[in-house]
XYZ file of C-alpha atoms in Angstrom:
736
model
C 14.381 9.845 55.740
C 16.840 10.745 53.017
C 15.808 14.402 52.804
C 13.807 16.694 55.054
C 12.453 18.590 52.071
C 9.246 20.255 53.220
C 7.742 20.728 49.757
C 4.341 19.029 49.564
C 4.088 15.752 47.682
C 0.834 16.888 46.108
C -1.195 20.056 45.642
C -4.950 20.558 45.805
C -6.157 22.873 43.035
C -9.689 24.265 43.095
C -11.439 25.459 39.925
C -14.430 27.820 40.055
C -15.959 27.044 36.626
C -18.183 30.118 36.996
C -19.698 29.971 33.517
C -20.719 26.339 33.929
C -22.330 27.098 37.284
C -24.315 29.960 35.757
C -25.592 27.703 32.982
C -26.458 24.994 35.514
C -28.661 27.405 37.450
C -30.291 28.666 34.258
C -31.194 25.064 33.401
C -32.523 24.539 36.941
C -34.644 27.695 36.677
C -36.110 26.502 33.373
C -36.893 23.074 34.813
C -38.653 24.662 37.797
C -40.544 27.014 35.475
C -41.806 24.040 33.459
C -42.950 22.307 36.658
C -44.803 25.430 37.800
C -46.491 25.707 34.402
C -47.662 22.099 34.617
C -49.010 22.592 38.141
C -50.973 25.658 37.083
C -52.414 23.800 34.062
C -53.365 20.521 35.766
C -57.117 21.111 35.687
C -57.204 21.317 31.888
C -55.330 18.111 31.128
C -55.412 14.394 31.786
C -53.206 11.460 32.618
C -50.453 12.239 30.084
C -49.946 15.649 31.696
C -49.485 13.988 35.090
C -46.941 11.538 33.642
C -45.027 14.427 32.068
C -45.052 16.304 35.385
C -43.725 13.315 37.336
C -40.988 12.670 34.754
C -39.924 16.329 34.756
C -39.973 16.351 38.561
C -37.516 13.426 38.460
C -35.330 15.254 35.921
C -35.307 18.343 38.160
C -34.330 16.449 41.290
C -31.654 14.584 39.352
C -30.327 17.890 38.027
C -30.100 19.287 41.571
C -27.954 16.300 42.529
C -25.855 16.809 39.381
C -25.220 20.456 40.343
C -24.152 19.356 43.828
C -21.758 16.779 42.366
C -20.078 19.249 40.011
C -20.013 22.211 42.374
C -16.635 21.667 44.095
C -14.306 20.994 41.177
C -10.974 19.889 42.691
C -7.825 18.572 41.056
C -4.748 17.025 42.675
C -1.264 17.400 41.232
C 1.374 14.941 42.443
C 5.173 15.305 42.522
C 6.979 11.924 42.363
C 10.389 13.621 42.152
C 9.827 15.208 45.557
C 8.911 11.821 46.990
C 12.231 10.345 45.808
C 14.066 13.314 47.323
C 12.294 12.911 50.638
C 12.270 9.115 50.974
C 15.174 6.786 50.197
C 14.310 3.914 47.856
C 14.864 1.296 50.530
C 12.385 3.161 52.776
C 9.539 3.176 50.264
C 6.637 1.006 51.432
C 5.946 -2.364 49.787
C 3.014 -2.661 47.361
C 1.060 -5.796 46.438
C -0.411 -5.667 42.923
C -3.535 -7.685 42.087
C -4.629 -8.640 38.567
C -7.973 -10.406 38.101
C -9.193 -12.456 35.158
C -12.226 -14.738 34.998
C -12.530 -16.250 31.524
C -9.674 -17.073 29.149
C -12.013 -16.898 26.151
C -13.619 -13.535 26.889
C -10.372 -12.224 28.400
C -7.540 -13.649 26.247
C -4.362 -14.446 28.224
C -2.259 -12.262 25.918
C -4.132 -9.257 27.351
C -3.552 -10.436 30.920
C 0.177 -11.008 30.510
C 0.650 -7.576 28.931
C -0.935 -6.044 32.020
C 1.310 -8.173 34.250
C 4.451 -7.257 32.285
C 3.619 -3.561 32.535
C 3.250 -3.867 36.321
C 6.476 -5.830 36.762
C 8.336 -3.057 34.914
C 7.089 0.011 36.829
C 9.634 2.436 38.263
C 9.679 1.239 41.858
C 12.143 -0.897 43.841
C 11.488 -4.474 42.716
C 12.080 -5.845 46.217
C 9.072 -3.774 47.307
C 6.703 -5.229 44.710
C 4.702 -8.439 44.408
C 2.204 -9.264 41.674
C -0.656 -11.706 42.284
C -2.796 -12.944 39.389
C -6.229 -14.364 40.188
C -7.551 -16.744 37.536
C -11.206 -17.389 38.321
C -11.509 -19.478 35.174
C -8.825 -21.927 36.373
C -7.407 -22.027 32.863
C -4.187 -23.945 32.116
C -3.716 -21.574 29.183
C -3.662 -18.572 31.505
C -1.122 -20.255 33.792
C 1.026 -21.352 30.844
C 0.925 -17.823 29.417
C 2.004 -16.434 32.766
C 4.933 -18.850 32.988
C 6.104 -17.947 29.488
C 5.600 -14.233 30.187
C 7.807 -14.537 33.287
C 10.654 -15.743 31.056
C 10.146 -12.815 28.714
C 9.985 -10.453 31.727
C 13.627 -11.245 32.527
C 14.509 -9.515 29.256
C 11.698 -6.969 29.059
C 11.983 -5.335 32.500
C 15.743 -4.560 32.263
C 15.222 -3.284 28.692
C 12.489 -0.883 29.827
C 14.557 0.500 32.679
C 17.775 0.725 30.689
C 16.196 2.839 27.949
C 13.504 4.486 30.109
C 10.707 3.071 27.984
C 7.507 4.960 28.773
C 4.972 2.433 27.463
C 5.740 -0.839 29.229
C 3.009 -3.065 27.859
C 4.869 -4.733 24.972
C 1.852 -5.071 22.672
C 1.482 -1.265 22.751
C 5.181 -0.543 22.564
C 5.751 -2.742 19.513
C 2.502 -1.723 17.851
C 4.314 1.015 15.970
C 6.330 -0.400 13.083
C 8.939 2.370 13.380
C 11.874 1.923 15.765
C 11.910 4.692 18.423
C 14.929 6.985 18.522
C 17.556 6.649 21.246
C 20.884 8.136 22.252
C 22.662 4.814 21.777
C 21.114 4.257 18.371
C 23.132 1.223 17.267
C 22.938 -0.756 20.513
C 19.304 0.228 21.076
C 18.259 -0.749 17.554
C 19.708 -4.215 17.969
C 18.150 -4.744 21.394
C 14.811 -3.384 20.175
C 14.702 -5.889 17.318
C 15.699 -8.723 19.649
C 13.030 -7.732 22.145
C 10.344 -7.535 19.465
C 11.318 -10.967 18.117
C 11.088 -12.383 21.640
C 7.644 -10.876 22.105
C 6.397 -12.217 18.785
C 7.721 -15.632 19.770
C 5.836 -15.321 23.079
C 2.670 -14.556 21.125
C 3.145 -17.618 18.940
C 3.714 -19.864 21.947
C 0.471 -18.736 23.520
C -1.476 -19.114 20.288
C -0.050 -22.571 19.542
C -0.442 -23.784 23.165
C 2.526 -26.235 23.001
C 2.103 -27.794 26.437
C 0.627 -30.910 27.950
C -0.993 -31.354 31.339
C 2.106 -32.761 33.046
C 4.467 -31.552 35.764
C 3.294 -28.044 36.823
C 0.269 -28.328 34.562
C -0.882 -31.656 35.971
C -2.955 -29.755 38.545
C -5.235 -28.637 35.716
C -6.061 -32.116 34.477
C -9.589 -33.389 35.012
C -10.880 -30.209 36.627
C -14.026 -28.225 35.996
C -14.108 -24.456 35.910
C -16.523 -24.190 38.859
C -15.459 -27.341 40.679
C -11.768 -27.551 41.537
C -9.338 -27.228 44.456
C -7.115 -24.249 45.146
C -4.093 -23.829 42.897
C -1.280 -21.515 44.028
C 1.947 -21.331 42.044
C 4.925 -19.026 42.548
C 5.953 -18.114 39.023
C 8.727 -15.691 39.994
C 10.403 -15.469 43.393
C 12.801 -12.582 43.865
C 14.413 -14.456 46.756
C 15.941 -16.826 44.225
C 18.442 -14.114 43.346
C 17.506 -13.270 39.782
C 20.111 -10.861 38.477
C 17.399 -8.838 36.790
C 15.671 -8.152 40.109
C 12.095 -9.001 39.182
C 9.227 -8.708 41.652
C 7.338 -11.700 43.018
C 4.793 -13.163 40.622
C 2.162 -15.552 42.004
C -0.660 -17.393 40.228
C -3.816 -18.122 42.250
C -6.970 -19.970 41.290
C -9.146 -20.225 44.397
C -11.172 -23.281 45.277
C -14.655 -23.483 43.803
C -17.429 -25.943 44.565
C -20.943 -26.016 43.088
C -22.770 -25.664 46.421
C -20.632 -22.819 47.750
C -21.159 -19.168 46.706
C -18.013 -17.661 45.235
C -19.157 -13.993 45.081
C -17.603 -13.315 41.658
C -14.843 -10.693 41.559
C -15.326 -9.621 45.185
C -14.622 -13.179 46.338
C -11.519 -13.367 44.160
C -10.223 -10.064 45.558
C -10.695 -11.279 49.120
C -8.727 -14.449 48.387
C -5.932 -12.340 46.874
C -5.968 -10.144 49.965
C -5.691 -13.107 52.338
C -3.036 -15.021 50.394
C -0.932 -11.891 49.881
C -1.355 -11.149 53.590
C 0.390 -14.441 54.320
C 3.111 -14.012 51.714
C 4.085 -10.343 51.555
C 1.537 -8.371 53.611
C 2.319 -5.060 51.914
C 0.635 -2.033 53.525
C -0.639 -0.878 50.136
C -2.489 -2.844 47.468
C -3.128 -2.013 43.820
C -5.880 -3.772 41.920
C -6.392 -3.703 38.165
C -8.563 -5.607 35.724
C -6.674 -7.876 33.347
C -7.039 -5.385 30.465
C -5.843 -2.291 32.392
C -2.089 -2.064 31.837
C 0.204 0.445 33.555
C 0.730 3.211 31.013
C 2.729 5.499 33.308
C 5.952 3.923 34.698
C 5.747 6.234 37.737
C 2.189 5.259 38.634
C 3.163 3.734 42.004
C 5.136 6.857 42.924
C 2.159 9.058 42.021
C -0.055 6.990 44.313
C 2.497 7.094 47.138
C 2.573 10.904 46.884
C -1.102 10.831 47.828
C -1.004 8.083 50.429
C 2.229 9.264 52.105
C 1.518 12.967 51.694
C 1.474 13.903 55.383
C 0.720 12.458 58.792
C -2.684 14.125 58.798
C -3.356 12.797 55.307
C -2.635 9.214 56.384
C -5.474 9.474 58.896
C -7.962 10.555 56.214
C -7.169 9.114 52.775
C -8.225 5.499 52.249
C -7.441 5.019 48.576
C -6.116 6.754 45.476
C -8.242 6.133 42.405
C -6.948 6.706 38.873
C -9.384 7.326 35.990
C -10.380 4.633 33.522
C -8.983 5.713 30.165
C -9.088 3.562 27.060
C -6.523 2.973 24.344
C -7.334 2.886 20.631
C -10.817 4.164 21.326
C -12.946 4.469 18.228
C -13.093 7.971 16.830
C -15.828 10.137 18.354
C -16.819 7.430 20.863
C -19.625 5.856 18.767
C -20.820 3.623 21.647
C -20.690 6.301 24.330
C -18.694 4.191 26.796
C -15.379 6.032 27.071
C -16.872 8.326 29.756
C -14.201 11.023 29.372
C -16.557 13.892 30.252
C -18.044 12.044 33.246
C -14.583 11.344 34.652
C -13.505 14.967 34.164
C -16.489 16.859 35.534
C -18.226 14.382 37.828
C -14.979 12.791 39.013
C -13.289 16.056 39.946
C -16.547 17.462 41.309
C -17.193 14.537 43.659
C -13.512 14.741 44.586
C -14.308 18.065 46.253
C -16.755 16.402 48.673
C -15.593 13.237 50.450
C -13.775 11.753 47.486
C -14.135 9.822 44.275
C -15.931 6.473 44.076
C -13.888 3.285 43.975
C -14.072 2.212 40.322
C -12.896 -1.405 40.683
C -9.626 -1.014 38.785
C -6.629 1.320 38.807
C -6.899 1.910 42.553
C -4.338 1.862 45.386
C -5.762 0.830 48.770
C -4.426 0.867 52.299
C -4.488 -2.696 53.567
C -5.529 -1.369 56.981
C -8.661 0.161 55.479
C -9.549 -3.011 53.578
C -9.135 -4.815 56.909
C -11.881 -2.626 58.373
C -9.857 0.075 60.140
C -11.632 3.375 60.786
C -9.971 6.809 60.871
C -10.368 6.843 64.670
C -7.914 3.910 64.809
C -10.113 1.438 66.676
C -8.269 -1.712 67.791
C -9.489 -5.298 67.715
C -8.997 -7.891 70.454
C -7.701 -11.403 69.758
C -11.137 -13.027 69.821
C -12.532 -10.310 67.579
C -9.610 -10.797 65.189
C -10.447 -14.494 64.882
C -14.122 -13.743 64.276
C -13.255 -11.079 61.732
C -10.464 -12.723 59.743
C -11.119 -16.440 60.287
C -9.448 -19.262 62.177
C -6.081 -19.116 60.429
C -3.575 -18.116 63.112
C -1.061 -17.076 60.460
C -3.551 -14.766 58.752
C -4.771 -13.351 62.061
C -1.198 -12.500 63.028
C -0.442 -10.863 59.673
C -3.729 -8.899 59.880
C -2.837 -7.702 63.380
C 0.574 -6.590 62.085
C -1.057 -4.744 59.184
C -3.560 -2.999 61.466
C -0.677 -1.858 63.681
C 1.097 -0.461 60.637
C 3.954 -2.978 60.709
C 5.274 -3.735 57.222
C 7.519 -6.678 57.943
C 7.040 -9.683 55.672
C 5.353 -12.690 57.320
C 7.374 -15.781 58.160
C 5.658 -17.746 55.396
C 8.131 -17.779 52.503
C 6.948 -17.780 48.920
C 8.991 -20.807 47.948
C 7.528 -22.888 50.745
C 3.808 -22.351 50.462
C 2.248 -24.286 53.300
C -1.283 -25.315 54.202
C -2.136 -21.843 55.528
C -2.260 -20.299 52.052
C -4.506 -23.068 50.760
C -6.661 -22.805 53.854
C -7.437 -19.094 53.388
C -8.154 -19.671 49.666
C -10.676 -22.432 50.305
C -14.355 -21.897 49.586
C -15.359 -22.657 53.197
C -12.885 -20.355 54.933
C -15.149 -17.297 55.072
C -18.020 -19.019 56.881
C -18.526 -17.421 60.281
C -16.173 -14.500 59.512
C -16.671 -10.868 58.552
C -15.153 -11.234 55.073
C -17.434 -9.548 52.558
C -19.458 -7.891 55.320
C -17.101 -5.752 57.389
C -13.663 -6.459 55.932
C -12.344 -6.969 52.430
C -14.341 -6.422 49.280
C -18.053 -6.278 50.066
C -20.587 -8.888 48.931
C -24.176 -8.322 47.892
C -23.830 -6.660 44.498
C -22.404 -7.374 41.052
C -20.799 -3.919 41.338
C -18.632 -4.917 44.282
C -16.297 -2.003 43.633
C -18.659 0.860 44.377
C -20.200 -1.016 47.311
C -16.737 -1.493 48.802
C -15.953 2.190 48.278
C -19.244 3.159 49.927
C -18.464 1.033 52.990
C -15.089 2.800 53.254
C -16.637 6.260 52.982
C -19.280 5.250 55.541
C -16.479 4.812 58.063
C -15.428 8.420 57.545
C -12.516 7.865 55.181
C -11.833 10.088 52.192
C -10.422 9.218 48.779
C -8.473 11.092 46.138
C -8.833 11.170 42.367
C -5.303 11.115 40.940
C -4.937 12.302 37.327
C -1.295 12.592 36.220
C -0.582 14.166 32.840
C 0.446 10.813 31.394
C -2.526 8.479 31.983
C -1.695 5.984 34.700
C -3.623 3.055 33.227
C -5.126 2.296 29.843
C -7.690 -0.388 29.107
C -9.931 -1.640 26.343
C -13.590 -0.732 26.086
C -16.298 -3.015 24.652
C -17.455 -2.304 21.115
C -20.647 -3.186 19.317
C -24.165 -3.217 20.680
C -24.367 -6.500 22.658
C -21.062 -6.097 24.545
C -21.821 -2.495 25.504
C -25.344 -3.357 26.608
C -24.137 -6.320 28.703
C -21.702 -4.106 30.580
C -24.279 -1.367 31.143
C -26.912 -3.861 32.318
C -24.496 -5.336 34.866
C -23.720 -1.871 36.202
C -27.381 -0.872 36.443
C -28.308 -4.131 38.185
C -25.442 -3.983 40.665
C -26.038 -0.335 41.534
C -29.722 -0.961 42.187
C -28.822 -3.938 44.376
C -26.957 -1.547 46.663
C -29.622 1.170 46.575
C -32.379 -1.243 47.613
C -30.383 -2.919 50.379
C -29.242 -2.127 53.903
C -26.164 -0.548 52.281
C -28.221 2.338 50.854
C -26.136 5.535 51.203
C -29.021 7.292 52.984
C -28.426 4.964 55.942
C -24.723 5.820 55.765
C -25.515 9.503 56.220
C -28.044 8.956 59.009
C -26.246 6.263 61.007
C -22.581 6.417 59.902
C -20.070 9.017 58.706
C -21.084 9.567 55.079
C -21.350 13.282 54.293
C -24.718 14.485 52.977
C -23.408 15.674 49.604
C -21.412 12.451 49.253
C -24.689 10.620 49.834
C -26.213 12.626 46.975
C -23.243 11.676 44.795
C -23.833 7.995 45.499
C -27.564 8.417 44.837
C -26.678 9.970 41.473
C -24.909 6.811 40.343
C -27.084 4.265 42.161
C -30.197 5.574 40.388
C -28.791 5.050 36.894
C -31.093 2.088 36.431
C -34.156 3.887 37.822
C -33.623 6.655 35.270
C -34.855 4.226 32.637
C -38.433 4.402 33.929
C -39.091 8.176 33.640
C -36.931 8.525 30.516
C -38.701 5.688 28.690
C -42.118 7.048 29.700
C -41.137 10.559 28.638
C -39.819 9.209 25.338
C -43.249 7.746 24.587
C -45.197 10.954 25.355
C -44.575 12.841 22.073
C -45.744 9.817 20.083
C -48.791 9.480 22.361
C -49.638 13.144 21.796
C -49.378 12.873 18.006
C -51.394 9.642 17.805
C -54.178 11.000 20.055
C -53.863 14.565 18.693
C -53.347 16.070 22.125
C -50.517 18.203 23.437
C -48.111 17.680 26.333
C -46.029 20.805 25.740
C -47.218 24.444 25.974
C -49.242 25.756 23.030
C -47.553 28.132 20.643
C -49.735 31.102 21.698
C -48.594 30.741 25.313
C -45.502 32.442 26.715
C -44.517 29.113 28.318
C -44.093 27.774 24.769
C -40.499 29.044 24.872
C -39.583 27.277 28.133
C -38.933 23.794 26.650
C -37.277 25.363 23.588
C -34.884 27.412 25.729
C -34.292 24.420 28.006
C -33.427 22.206 25.028
C -31.011 24.751 23.535
C -29.351 25.697 26.841
C -28.860 22.112 27.980
C -27.269 21.078 24.716
C -25.039 24.157 24.608
C -23.923 23.333 28.147
C -23.159 19.710 27.253
C -21.389 20.610 24.009
C -19.162 23.098 25.861
C -18.059 20.340 28.257
C -17.173 18.024 25.396
C -15.216 20.721 23.583
C -13.330 21.675 26.772
C -12.509 17.993 27.240
C -10.880 17.926 23.807
C -13.713 15.997 22.168
C -15.737 16.754 19.071
C -19.376 17.708 18.621
C -19.787 14.345 16.901
C -18.625 12.664 20.116
C -21.229 14.658 22.035
C -23.942 13.539 19.620
C -22.847 9.897 19.798
C -23.024 10.035 23.585
C -26.481 11.606 23.414
C -27.676 8.808 21.149
C -26.176 6.068 23.260
C -27.500 7.698 26.408
C -31.060 7.304 25.127
C -30.423 3.789 23.782
C -28.751 2.570 26.981
C -31.512 3.999 29.143
C -34.272 2.248 27.191
C -32.458 -1.080 26.913
C -29.668 -2.099 29.308
C -30.713 0.069 32.252
C -34.376 -0.856 31.840
C -33.480 -4.543 31.912
C -31.305 -3.891 34.929
C -34.490 -2.765 36.705
C -36.303 -5.890 35.483
C -33.471 -8.020 36.857
C -33.771 -6.435 40.296
C -37.557 -6.918 40.276
C -37.050 -10.616 39.507
C -34.466 -10.910 42.279
C -36.664 -9.200 44.881
C -39.595 -11.396 43.883
C -37.429 -14.492 44.332
C -37.782 -15.612 40.707
C -34.094 -15.401 39.785
C -30.711 -14.192 41.016
C -28.469 -11.617 39.399
C -25.461 -13.005 37.552
C -22.019 -11.446 37.109
C -21.470 -11.287 33.329
C -17.889 -10.950 32.112
C -17.427 -8.384 29.347
C -15.488 -9.537 26.310
C -12.048 -7.920 25.995
C -10.446 -7.199 22.627
C -6.828 -6.198 22.125
C -7.393 -3.720 19.331
C -4.664 -2.167 17.278
C -4.129 1.484 16.483
C -3.269 0.491 12.958
C -6.912 -0.256 12.263
C -7.956 2.696 10.112
C -10.389 3.624 7.385
C -12.845 0.915 6.470
C -11.963 -1.322 9.437
C -12.653 1.501 11.915
C -15.907 2.331 10.166
C -16.974 -1.297 10.491
C -15.994 -1.374 14.165
C -18.034 1.805 14.751
C -21.243 0.287 13.419
C -23.860 -0.765 15.937
C -24.399 -4.519 16.062
C -27.374 -6.530 17.276
C -28.229 -9.996 18.507
C -31.396 -11.693 19.722
C -31.163 -10.243 23.213
C -34.520 -8.951 24.512
C -32.709 -5.764 25.570
C -33.086 -4.500 21.998
C -36.893 -4.815 22.036
C -37.792 -1.611 23.983
C -35.741 0.851 21.875
C -36.937 -0.859 18.672
C -40.535 -0.549 19.895
C -40.030 3.141 20.763
C -38.590 3.739 17.287
C -41.525 2.011 15.564
C -43.917 3.954 17.777
C -42.463 7.300 16.713
C -42.336 6.311 13.057
C -46.027 5.391 13.331
C -46.823 8.699 15.035
C -44.963 10.778 12.441
C -46.638 8.847 9.646
C -50.091 9.490 11.156
C -49.310 13.205 11.372
C -47.931 13.312 7.832
C -50.881 11.531 6.244
C -53.555 13.199 8.372
C -54.617 10.060 10.246
C -54.994 11.808 13.614
C -58.394 12.031 15.304
C -59.990 15.460 15.870
C -58.551 17.430 18.772
C -60.724 17.356 21.887
C -60.110 20.960 22.959
C -59.548 22.386 19.528
C -55.771 22.410 20.005
C -54.056 19.170 19.086
C -50.439 18.163 18.901
C -48.116 20.849 17.620
C -44.603 21.548 16.511
C -42.976 20.728 19.844
C -44.475 17.251 19.924
C -43.383 16.603 16.337
C -39.906 18.007 17.069
C -39.609 15.746 20.119
C -40.629 12.734 18.052
C -38.101 13.578 15.329
C -35.336 14.007 17.932
C -36.022 10.552 19.321
C -35.936 9.002 15.859
C -32.546 10.656 15.319
C -31.315 9.358 18.697
C -32.416 5.872 17.663
C -30.755 6.181 14.258
C -28.631 3.012 14.753
C -31.879 1.089 15.224
C -33.442 2.727 12.163
C -30.470 1.517 10.120
C -30.766 -1.861 11.852
C -34.327 -2.276 10.533
C -32.851 -2.437 7.029
C -29.512 -4.047 7.873
C -28.475 -7.672 7.566
C -26.369 -10.063 9.578
C -25.081 -8.698 12.850
C -25.828 -5.168 11.641
C -29.522 -5.908 11.284
C -32.160 -6.212 13.998
C -33.336 -9.861 14.142
C -36.851 -10.469 12.787
C -37.947 -11.889 16.132
C -37.025 -8.588 17.815
C -38.857 -6.594 15.129
C -42.014 -8.706 15.495
C -42.011 -8.359 19.282
C -41.460 -4.617 18.996
C -44.212 -4.278 16.387
C -46.580 -6.132 18.705
C -45.799 -3.721 21.553
C -46.248 -0.750 19.220
C -49.619 -2.022 18.005
C -50.740 -2.610 21.581
C -49.713 0.923 22.594
C -51.460 2.535 19.629
C -54.624 0.552 20.355
C -54.628 1.710 23.970
C -54.033 5.295 22.873
C -57.064 5.286 20.581
C -59.375 3.397 22.953
């Protein structure tokens, strides 16, 4: 050790948030009061009253879980400077960095190479770093882009470190037309212009694709995306003595065959883990999606502060997760997918229990933990190692070294890749092993990230949510209706796959080491899809009441009349306060409210349908890649307004919210023109039912505009006809 400085590498800060807790209990009291009112009034009402009671019971239980999640608000503050004072640079542990991409069309290579360049340039000893890029699309364009980016990296990395550039993804750094100021203005200005010209030339090369399938690219000739052998190429090898001292850079496209399951991203991560275990075997591993570039040059040091904090800490903390933050987000979050408030309040709240969920990107893992190690330090015998990790002797040896905490690099040199690396990347290697079941990234869900995190927490490990002042990673978020809905549907489907499997967190609490409140936290997120059922039913109740001229809310002459009113006002005041304290606008709150209702009735509902089809054996769930766009902060005014508009396609996901909108428009029209039947008990639908119907129409405002829009901004006629048919059927059943 270079310095025996006893100052902690991180601090744990607890926040009481007393006012929020008071409001949370007021909301809970109002929810319970509404349930009691419904129970006492059961004898005077019918089926709709029962549906309302069951929905509100769900909302109450979900709110109890939400209170538990937010109760222990904890924040961690890291001190990278102290780490550098305590540990000499040559004693810092090695880190393997994984970047995953799956489709060169949906995930353009220019995005991937910017992420790679930002990782190669982080402030950490380059001889301690290795970057592995997994290309599940087996695209020659991705490989070519990586080769060209490696040439640019020889200029870019020294430039960043010489001038202490803070934003090390070149597309972001050069996005601003103005030249940044510097102490050495003349020299810096010249180098800045040269560097920008080089980057623009790199862009042109990738766009023009001036290569043929010869020499290094011959491996890509006559291959199919889902039917090809393993391709492993060392793009940069620091052992070659580059004067610029760049980290290793390795391209991997694992073998795929039609009759062999490849397990989507989880399978790719396991191949990266095995191949890197043979090549560098670093004790820590970072994984990022191809669009999540390193925005903070000290990100690795921040993570090491957590993972090297103390001897006791090393026996508890499995991974350090950084929040997903997005660059050039549209103003006021019109699609409700930036999740800033969720990360702040839920993330820090769950942090106070057993630790944050693994989010699939921006996370530093201990290799030991990924290899199945438990906090009690259980050891594996030789035969068990072979059964667990496969029949590669080289990999078994490197895994044994990693489990013992030895950080020496394996004997397999990067520049002499032998059959062992290709063996562990083959599609048949995992048969008869514990990969995807007990070690590595877990299989069985399209949300492999949270399932993997759950398996780690089940073993008794904890995790830490690391939020430095300068965001560690920035990524792009999908825009428009179809892209957002596709992402949300995949999440809902994958989460339900875990909930309805042997990996259900309830089993983890009963039979493993998952804490009870951590189990509740997992149930909160795993039931996202199931929320669509009570919320969609509840959304239809006001329209049902107006059409049938009955009431589902208390009558105005009853004291209970003020319960739903107070609940509505208090809940929205509570939510608005969280958005304001997060630095967001009331408009952002409203956009998230709208998208919350739309997502629930569309993507999440279809996520439930997908699980039903899977359980019935009709179809399997499919991992759908979300389209990535490298937006520019220069897009202002009209262009941003266009990007903020909700778009549609012919996806059936848009049918339910369109049907709910038409249903409420029909109900309001029947009330306005006096088309309601006579009330059975003399008291028909009232102001609360009408107010609820109006609120839902406002929440579905993008769909109301879509009814009259054209092109991608208009709801397709086929969707409108299907929705109208469902509305007519519902109204007929209501009147019958």
